[in-house]
Coordinates of C-alpha atoms in Angstrom, one line a residue:
X22 CA 35.9 -44.1 17.2
X23 CA 38.0 -47.3 15.1
X24 CA 41.7 -47.7 16.6
X25 CA 44.3 -50.0 15.6
X26 CA 46.2 -52.0 18.5
X27 CA 49.4 -53.6 18.6
X28 CA 49.6 -56.7 21.3
X29 CA 52.7 -56.1 23.6
X30 CA 53.0 -59.7 25.4
X31 CA 53.0 -59.1 29.2
X32 CA 53.7 -55.2 28.9
X33 CA 56.9 -55.9 27.8
X34 CA 59.2 -54.6 25.1
X35 CA 62.4 -54.2 24.6
X36 CA 63.4 -49.9 23.6
X37 CA 64.8 -51.8 19.9
X38 CA 61.2 -53.4 19.5
X39 CA 59.5 -49.8 20.8
X40 CA 61.7 -47.5 18.4
X41 CA 60.9 -49.7 15.3
X42 CA 56.9 -49.2 16.6
X43 CA 57.8 -45.7 16.4
X44 CA 59.2 -45.1 13.2
X45 CA 56.3 -47.2 11.7
X46 CA 53.5 -45.0 13.4
X47 CA 55.9 -42.0 11.9
X48 CA 55.6 -43.5 8.3
X49 CA 52.0 -43.4 8.4
X50 CA 51.6 -39.7 9.4
X51 CA 51.1 -40.0 13.4
X52 CA 52.7 -38.0 15.7
X53 CA 51.4 -39.5 19.0
X54 CA 50.7 -43.4 20.4
X55 CA 48.7 -44.2 23.7
X56 CA 48.8 -46.9 26.0
X57 CA 45.9 -49.7 26.4
X58 CA 44.2 -51.0 30.0
X59 CA 45.6 -54.3 28.7
X60 CA 49.3 -52.9 28.3
X61 CA 49.4 -52.5 24.9
X62 CA 49.8 -50.1 22.5
X63 CA 47.0 -47.9 20.8
X64 CA 46.9 -46.1 17.3
X65 CA 44.6 -42.9 18.2
X66 CA 44.3 -42.8 14.6
X67 CA 44.4 -45.6 13.3
X68 CA 47.0 -47.2 10.5
X69 CA 46.6 -47.2 6.8
X70 CA 48.5 -50.7 6.4
X71 CA 47.7 -52.8 3.3
X72 CA 47.9 -56.0 4.7
X73 CA 46.1 -57.0 7.7
X74 CA 48.6 -59.4 9.1
X75 CA 51.6 -59.5 11.4
X76 CA 53.9 -57.0 9.9
X77 CA 57.3 -58.2 10.6
X78 CA 57.2 -59.4 13.9
X79 CA 54.4 -57.2 15.4
X80 CA 50.9 -58.4 16.1
X81 CA 48.3 -55.8 14.9
X82 CA 44.9 -56.2 16.3
X83 CA 42.8 -53.7 13.4
X84 CA 39.5 -52.6 13.8
X85 CA 36.4 -54.8 14.1
X86 CA 39.0 -57.8 14.7
X87 CA 37.8 -59.9 17.3
X88 CA 41.0 -61.9 17.8
X89 CA 44.0 -61.1 19.9
X90 CA 43.6 -60.3 23.7
X91 CA 46.8 -59.0 25.2
X92 CA 48.4 -60.8 28.3
X93 CA 48.2 -58.7 31.3
X94 CA 50.9 -59.5 33.7
X95 CA 52.3 -57.5 36.8
X96 CA 56.2 -57.7 35.2
X97 CA 56.0 -54.0 35.3
X98 CA 56.1 -53.9 39.1
X99 CA 58.6 -56.4 40.3
X100 CA 61.9 -54.8 41.3
X101 CA 60.0 -51.9 42.6
X102 CA 56.8 -52.7 44.2
X103 CA 56.1 -55.7 47.4
X104 CA 56.3 -59.0 45.8
X105 CA 55.8 -62.6 46.8
X106 CA 59.5 -63.6 47.3
X107 CA 59.7 -66.1 44.9
X108 CA 57.6 -64.1 41.9
X109 CA 61.1 -62.5 40.0
X110 CA 61.2 -60.3 36.7
X111 CA 63.2 -63.6 35.0
X112 CA 60.4 -65.7 36.4
X113 CA 57.2 -63.6 34.6
X114 CA 60.0 -63.7 31.1
X115 CA 60.2 -67.3 31.0
X116 CA 56.5 -67.7 31.7
X117 CA 55.8 -65.3 29.2
X118 CA 58.2 -67.0 26.4
X119 CA 56.2 -70.2 26.5
X120 CA 53.2 -68.4 25.0
X121 CA 54.0 -68.9 21.2
X122 CA 51.0 -68.0 19.8
X123 CA 48.6 -65.4 21.2
X124 CA 45.8 -66.6 23.7
X125 CA 42.1 -65.9 22.4
X126 CA 41.3 -65.4 25.4
X127 CA 42.2 -62.8 27.9
X128 CA 45.1 -64.2 30.3
X129 CA 46.2 -62.1 33.6
X130 CA 49.5 -63.8 35.2
X131 CA 50.3 -61.4 38.6
X132 CA 51.7 -61.1 42.0
X133 CA 48.7 -60.9 44.3
X134 CA 51.0 -58.5 46.8
X135 CA 51.1 -55.6 44.4
X136 CA 48.6 -53.2 43.3
X137 CA 49.6 -51.6 40.5
X138 CA 48.0 -54.3 38.2
X139 CA 44.3 -55.5 38.5
X140 CA 44.0 -59.3 39.1
X141 CA 40.9 -60.4 37.9
X142 CA 40.2 -58.6 34.7
X143 CA 40.6 -61.8 32.5
X144 CA 39.2 -64.7 31.3
X145 CA 41.7 -66.9 32.5
X146 CA 43.3 -64.9 35.9
X147 CA 46.9 -67.0 37.1
X148 CA 47.6 -65.6 40.6
X149 CA 51.0 -66.5 42.3
X150 CA 50.5 -68.5 45.6
X151 CA 53.0 -68.6 48.7
X152 CA 54.6 -72.4 47.0
X153 CA 57.2 -71.3 44.7
X154 CA 56.5 -71.5 41.0
X155 CA 52.6 -72.7 41.9
X156 CA 49.5 -70.3 40.7
X157 CA 46.1 -69.8 41.5
X158 CA 43.6 -70.0 38.7
X159 CA 40.6 -67.4 38.5
X160 CA 38.4 -68.4 35.7
X161 CA 35.6 -66.3 34.2
X162 CA 34.7 -67.2 30.7
X163 CA 33.0 -65.3 28.4
X164 CA 29.2 -65.9 29.1
X165 CA 29.9 -66.8 32.3
X166 CA 28.3 -65.0 35.6
X167 CA 30.7 -65.4 38.2
X168 CA 34.1 -66.3 38.5
X169 CA 35.0 -69.9 39.7
X170 CA 38.5 -71.1 41.3
X171 CA 40.7 -74.4 39.2
X172 CA 40.4 -77.0 41.7
X173 CA 44.4 -77.3 42.0
X174 CA 47.3 -75.2 41.8
X175 CA 49.0 -74.6 38.5
X176 CA 52.8 -75.0 37.7
X177 CA 54.7 -72.1 35.9
X178 CA 55.5 -74.1 33.4
X179 CA 52.1 -75.7 32.3
X180 CA 50.5 -71.9 32.3
X181 CA 50.6 -71.1 28.5
X182 CA 49.7 -75.2 27.5
X183 CA 46.7 -74.8 30.2
X184 CA 45.9 -71.7 28.3
X185 CA 45.9 -73.2 25.1
X186 CA 43.8 -76.3 26.2
X187 CA 41.0 -74.9 27.5
X188 CA 40.7 -72.7 24.4
X189 CA 40.4 -75.8 22.3
X190 CA 38.1 -77.4 24.7
X191 CA 35.7 -74.3 25.3
X192 CA 35.8 -73.9 21.3
X193 CA 33.7 -76.9 20.7
X194 CA 31.3 -76.3 23.6
X195 CA 30.3 -74.4 26.7
X196 CA 31.3 -76.4 29.7
X197 CA 31.2 -75.5 33.5
X198 CA 34.5 -75.5 35.9
X199 CA 33.9 -79.2 36.5
X200 CA 34.0 -80.4 33.1
X201 CA 36.5 -78.1 31.9
X202 CA 38.6 -79.3 34.9
X203 CA 38.2 -83.0 33.9
X204 CA 39.2 -82.4 30.0
X205 CA 42.1 -80.8 31.0
X206 CA 43.2 -83.6 33.3
X207 CA 42.9 -86.0 30.7
X208 CA 44.5 -84.7 27.9
X209 CA 47.5 -82.6 30.0
X210 CA 50.1 -84.6 31.7
X211 CA 50.7 -81.7 34.1
X212 CA 52.3 -81.4 37.3
X213 CA 49.4 -79.9 39.6
X214 CA 49.6 -79.1 43.4
X215 CA 46.7 -79.4 45.8
X216 CA 45.2 -75.9 46.9
X217 CA 46.4 -76.3 50.8
X218 CA 44.7 -72.9 51.7
X219 CA 42.5 -70.3 50.1
X220 CA 44.3 -67.2 48.1
X221 CA 44.1 -64.3 50.6
X222 CA 44.5 -61.0 48.3
X223 CA 45.8 -58.4 51.6
X224 CA 45.4 -54.3 51.3
X225 CA 47.7 -51.9 50.3
X226 CA 47.0 -48.4 49.4
X227 CA 47.5 -47.9 45.7
X228 CA 51.0 -47.1 44.6
X229 CA 52.7 -43.9 43.4
X230 CA 54.3 -44.8 40.4
X231 CA 55.5 -41.8 38.7
X232 CA 58.9 -39.8 38.2
X233 CA 62.8 -40.9 39.2
X234 CA 62.8 -43.3 42.3
X235 CA 65.3 -45.8 43.7
X236 CA 65.9 -49.6 42.7
X237 CA 68.0 -51.2 45.3
X238 CA 71.6 -49.5 45.5
X239 CA 73.3 -48.3 42.3
X240 CA 70.0 -47.8 39.8
X241 CA 66.7 -46.0 39.4
X242 CA 63.4 -46.8 37.9
X243 CA 61.1 -43.8 36.2
X244 CA 57.5 -43.8 35.8
X245 CA 56.1 -41.5 33.0
X246 CA 52.4 -40.6 32.6
X247 CA 51.0 -38.1 29.9
X248 CA 47.4 -36.8 31.2
X249 CA 46.4 -37.0 27.6
X250 CA 47.7 -40.5 27.0
X251 CA 49.2 -38.9 23.8
X252 CA 52.7 -39.9 23.8
X253 CA 55.0 -37.8 21.5
X254 CA 56.3 -40.2 19.0
X255 CA 59.4 -37.6 18.5
X256 CA 60.3 -38.0 22.8
X257 CA 60.1 -41.9 22.6
X258 CA 62.4 -42.2 19.9
X259 CA 64.8 -40.2 21.8
X260 CA 64.3 -42.4 24.9
X261 CA 64.7 -45.5 23.5
X262 CA 68.5 -44.2 21.8
X263 CA 68.9 -43.3 25.5
X264 CA 67.9 -46.7 26.6
X265 CA 70.3 -47.9 24.5
X266 CA 73.1 -45.9 25.5
X267 CA 72.6 -47.0 29.1
X268 CA 72.2 -50.9 28.2
X269 CA 68.3 -50.9 29.3
X270 CA 66.8 -54.1 28.0
X271 CA 62.8 -53.2 29.0
X272 CA 60.1 -50.7 28.7
X273 CA 57.2 -51.7 30.8
X274 CA 53.9 -50.5 30.2
X275 CA 51.1 -50.0 32.9
X276 CA 47.0 -50.7 32.5
X277 CA 47.3 -46.8 33.7
X278 CA 48.3 -45.4 30.5
X279 CA 52.1 -45.4 31.6
X280 CA 55.1 -46.7 31.4
X281 CA 57.8 -47.4 33.4
X282 CA 62.0 -47.9 32.6
X283 CA 63.9 -49.8 34.9
X284 CA 67.6 -50.2 35.8
X285 CA 68.7 -46.5 34.9
X286 CA 72.5 -46.2 36.4
X287 CA 72.9 -44.4 39.1
X288 CA 75.4 -42.2 37.5
X289 CA 73.2 -41.5 34.8
X290 CA 70.3 -40.3 36.5
X291 CA 71.1 -36.3 36.0
X292 CA 71.4 -37.3 31.9
X293 CA 68.0 -38.4 32.6
X294 CA 67.0 -35.8 34.2
X295 CA 68.2 -33.2 31.8
X296 CA 66.2 -35.1 28.8
X297 CA 62.9 -35.0 30.8
X298 CA 63.8 -31.3 31.3
X299 CA 64.7 -30.3 28.0
X300 CA 61.6 -32.1 26.8
X301 CA 59.4 -30.2 29.2
X302 CA 58.7 -33.4 31.1
X303 CA 56.2 -33.1 33.9
X304 CA 57.2 -35.9 36.3
X305 CA 55.3 -34.3 39.4
X306 CA 51.8 -35.3 39.0
X307 CA 50.1 -35.5 42.4
X308 CA 48.1 -38.5 43.3
X309 CA 45.1 -37.1 42.7
X310 CA 45.2 -36.6 39.3
X311 CA 47.6 -40.2 38.8
X312 CA 45.3 -42.7 39.8
X313 CA 42.7 -42.5 37.1
X314 CA 41.7 -45.1 34.5
X315 CA 40.1 -43.7 31.5
X316 CA 39.0 -45.1 28.4
X317 CA 40.9 -44.2 25.1
X318 CA 40.2 -41.5 22.7
X319 CA 37.3 -40.4 24.3
X320 CA 37.4 -36.8 24.8
X321 CA 34.8 -36.5 27.2
X322 CA 36.1 -38.7 29.5
X323 CA 39.4 -36.7 29.6
X324 CA 37.4 -33.7 30.3
X325 CA 35.2 -34.9 32.9
X326 CA 38.7 -36.1 34.9
X327 CA 39.8 -32.4 34.4
X328 CA 36.8 -31.1 35.9
X329 CA 36.6 -33.7 38.8
X330 CA 40.4 -33.1 39.7
X331 CA 40.5 -29.3 39.3
X332 CA 37.6 -29.2 41.8
X333 CA 38.7 -31.7 44.2
X334 CA 42.1 -30.2 44.2
X335 CA 40.3 -26.5 45.4
X336 CA 39.1 -28.6 48.1
X337 CA 42.3 -29.8 49.2
X338 CA 40.9 -33.8 49.4
X339 CA 43.2 -36.3 49.6
X340 CA 43.0 -39.6 48.0
X341 CA 46.2 -41.5 48.7
X342 CA 45.1 -45.3 48.6
X343 CA 42.2 -44.5 45.9
X344 CA 42.0 -45.2 42.4
X345 CA 38.9 -43.9 40.1
X346 CA 37.5 -45.1 36.9
X347 CA 35.2 -43.3 34.3
X348 CA 33.2 -45.4 31.6
X349 CA 30.3 -45.9 29.8
X350 CA 27.7 -47.4 31.3
X351 CA 29.4 -51.1 31.8
X352 CA 26.9 -54.1 31.7
X353 CA 29.4 -56.8 32.9
X354 CA 30.5 -54.3 35.5
X355 CA 34.1 -55.7 35.0
X356 CA 36.2 -52.4 36.5
X357 CA 39.3 -52.2 38.7
X358 CA 39.4 -49.3 40.8
X359 CA 38.3 -48.3 43.9
X360 CA 35.5 -45.7 42.4
X361 CA 33.4 -45.5 39.3
X362 CA 31.5 -42.7 37.5
X363 CA 29.3 -44.4 35.0
X364 CA 28.2 -42.4 32.4
X365 CA 24.5 -43.4 31.6
X366 CA 23.3 -44.2 28.2
X367 CA 20.7 -42.2 26.8
X368 CA 17.7 -43.7 25.5
X369 CA 17.4 -44.2 21.5
X370 CA 14.0 -42.6 21.3
X371 CA 16.2 -39.5 23.0
X372 CA 19.3 -39.4 21.5
X373 CA 18.3 -36.7 19.3
X374 CA 17.4 -34.0 22.1
X375 CA 20.1 -32.2 23.8
X376 CA 19.9 -33.5 27.5
X377 CA 22.4 -33.1 30.5
X378 CA 24.7 -36.2 31.0
X379 CA 23.5 -38.4 34.2
X380 CA 26.2 -40.6 36.1
X381 CA 26.0 -43.5 38.1
X382 CA 29.1 -43.3 40.8
X383 CA 29.7 -47.0 42.7
X384 CA 32.5 -47.7 45.1
X385 CA 34.0 -51.2 45.7
X386 CA 33.6 -53.1 48.9
X387 CA 36.3 -51.6 51.3
X388 CA 37.4 -49.6 48.2
X389 CA 39.1 -52.8 47.2
X390 CA 38.6 -53.6 43.6
X391 CA 39.6 -56.9 44.4
X392 CA 37.0 -57.7 46.3
X393 CA 35.3 -57.6 42.5
X394 CA 32.0 -56.5 44.7
X395 CA 31.0 -53.1 43.6
X396 CA 28.3 -50.8 45.6
X397 CA 26.4 -48.5 43.9
X398 CA 26.2 -45.3 45.9
X399 CA 24.4 -42.9 43.8
X400 CA 22.4 -43.0 40.2
X401 CA 21.5 -40.4 37.9
X402 CA 23.5 -37.6 38.9
X403 CA 24.4 -34.5 37.5
X404 CA 28.3 -33.5 36.8
X405 CA 27.8 -30.7 39.0
X406 CA 27.0 -33.4 41.8
X407 CA 29.9 -35.7 41.0
X408 CA 32.8 -33.7 43.2
X409 CA 30.3 -33.9 46.3
X410 CA 29.7 -37.4 46.1
X411 CA 33.7 -38.4 45.4
X412 CA 34.4 -35.5 48.5
X413 CA 31.5 -37.7 50.8
X414 CA 33.3 -41.2 49.1
X415 CA 37.1 -40.1 50.0
X416 CA 36.0 -39.4 53.5
X417 CA 34.2 -42.5 54.2
X418 CA 37.8 -44.2 53.0
X419 CA 39.9 -42.9 55.5
X420 CA 36.9 -43.7 58.1
X421 CA 37.0 -47.0 57.2
X422 CA 40.5 -47.8 56.4
X423 CA 42.2 -50.5 58.6
X424 CA 38.9 -51.3 60.1
X425 CA 37.6 -54.0 57.4
X426 CA 38.8 -57.8 57.9
X427 CA 41.1 -59.0 54.9
X428 CA 38.5 -61.8 53.2
X429 CA 39.7 -65.1 51.2
X430 CA 38.1 -64.8 47.9
X431 CA 36.3 -68.2 48.2
X432 CA 34.5 -66.2 51.1
X433 CA 33.9 -63.5 48.9
X434 CA 32.8 -65.4 46.0
X435 CA 30.2 -67.4 48.0
X436 CA 28.5 -64.3 49.3
X437 CA 28.2 -63.1 45.8
X438 CA 25.5 -65.5 45.2
X439 CA 23.1 -63.8 48.2
X440 CA 23.0 -60.3 46.9
X441 CA 19.6 -58.6 47.0
X442 CA 18.0 -58.2 43.4
X443 CA 18.3 -55.6 41.1
X444 CA 16.0 -54.9 38.4
X445 CA 16.9 -52.6 35.1
X446 CA 14.8 -50.5 33.1
X447 CA 14.5 -51.5 30.0
X448 CA 14.2 -48.0 28.3
X449 CA 17.0 -46.5 30.0
X450 CA 18.4 -48.9 31.6
X451 CA 18.2 -47.4 35.3
X452 CA 18.8 -49.8 38.1
X453 CA 16.5 -50.5 40.9
X454 CA 18.4 -51.5 43.7
X455 CA 16.4 -52.8 47.2
X456 CA 19.5 -52.7 48.7
X457 CA 19.2 -48.3 48.5
X458 CA 15.5 -47.9 47.6
X459 CA 14.3 -44.9 45.6
X460 CA 15.1 -41.8 47.4
X461 CA 13.5 -39.7 44.7
X462 CA 10.2 -41.8 45.2
X463 CA 10.0 -41.9 49.0
X464 CA 11.0 -45.7 48.7
X465 CA 13.3 -46.4 52.1
X466 CA 16.1 -49.1 51.9
X467 CA 15.5 -52.8 51.8
X468 CA 12.4 -52.7 49.8
X469 CA 12.4 -55.7 47.3
X470 CA 11.2 -54.8 43.7
X471 CA 8.8 -57.3 43.5
X472 CA 6.8 -55.6 46.7
X473 CA 6.6 -52.5 45.3
X474 CA 2.9 -51.3 44.3
X475 CA 2.3 -52.0 40.6
X476 CA 1.7 -48.4 40.0
X477 CA 5.7 -47.9 40.3
X478 CA 7.5 -46.5 37.6
X479 CA 10.8 -45.4 36.3
X480 CA 12.5 -42.6 38.0
X481 CA 14.3 -41.5 35.1
X482 CA 12.2 -42.1 32.3
X483 CA 8.8 -43.0 34.0
X484 CA 8.5 -46.3 32.3
X485 CA 6.1 -48.9 34.2
X486 CA 7.3 -50.9 36.3
X487 CA 6.3 -54.0 34.0
X488 CA 9.3 -52.7 32.1
X489 CA 11.8 -53.9 34.4
X490 CA 14.0 -56.7 34.3
X491 CA 15.6 -58.6 36.7
X492 CA 19.6 -58.2 36.7
X493 CA 20.9 -60.2 39.6
X494 CA 18.7 -62.9 41.5
X495 CA 18.8 -64.0 45.3
X496 CA 19.9 -67.7 45.6
X497 CA 18.4 -69.7 48.7

């Protein structure tokens, strides 16, 4: 489906700007808008704008346009969740203000102590250090196989300059981390700092981000989530008016297709609750329902989530601290949830035949997405088998909770190089991972693909062994 996106820098928008967007959407016959995983606004039915340019001060990205990757930031979590002590909301706003032009690369600017916003889903990932105004930079440029850490800490007020300079450098040629560091150092006069210790990312259970919650002594914050990610324009328009009336200056979009309003005065809390009640807004979704990340405007994913949530609820399963993602098969594997349900691609020669979809289930190492290491738990699973597998993983999570030893990202990177080899069938994209073997054909764990008999064939489409290509190789 072709979608029009509106870039919302850092996921921060004023009530006035949001109301302008709502009015524009209404003028084009829409009745709802959605939010995207990079904290942008999405128009599910598109916009019939005559000019594919910036409309006023708004930056639209139209279908089939490659430009326009929104800056993701954890500004949304400041003042309401745990944070690095020096990293305030104002600090985020000052940094975001330095970006006068929209970056071409995906940029993430985040606090490592919060869990609401993913740290490593960008090309350039700035992560706050313990030193005030200094950031680690983790780079994974397009076509890079793995992430690299920049050799020095970056000063807050150099972040935008760094991004633009790196874009300029890679536009001319594809360089590695050492050459990028040398060229940037030569081109810019920046206030870098030596890395005195590796980044350590603490693991915390995923927060509950919905409903009316206390913020300081005399204020509240409100998290709003709609399960179908179709936010009613009439509701949003009235909400913006209420924000004006309460002198609320910012609305924050989350990567979880929801948004947060911070700074509701204590003496206006009842008025907000009455407003939500009159509009029939439910702010009591369970954790089981909230912590899901779905692709926008894909009905099959919403239907699958509904089926899984209802089934898990019947068994009274706890998922506190876990997050779930549903996606189509992702060759890059760039996920940011604890557990991922992948929908397999149908082989092209079978697309015309009505066959049941199959799924793969993966989970993050230690169930922490920030490890960026995903383990395949099950492959080619029928929809009806998924609830049992998710229940099994939930129990595994609680059994292991608190037993894992936190690793620095540098140690984790070293281990990435020594993964067992993984081969993929080029016909139906089924994976053979030596770590798990192939139970359907009686092949135990630990058998390398190269040691399989020449008669081995794909367990799904029966393609011969020769049709498999290596996906990840052991580095000795």
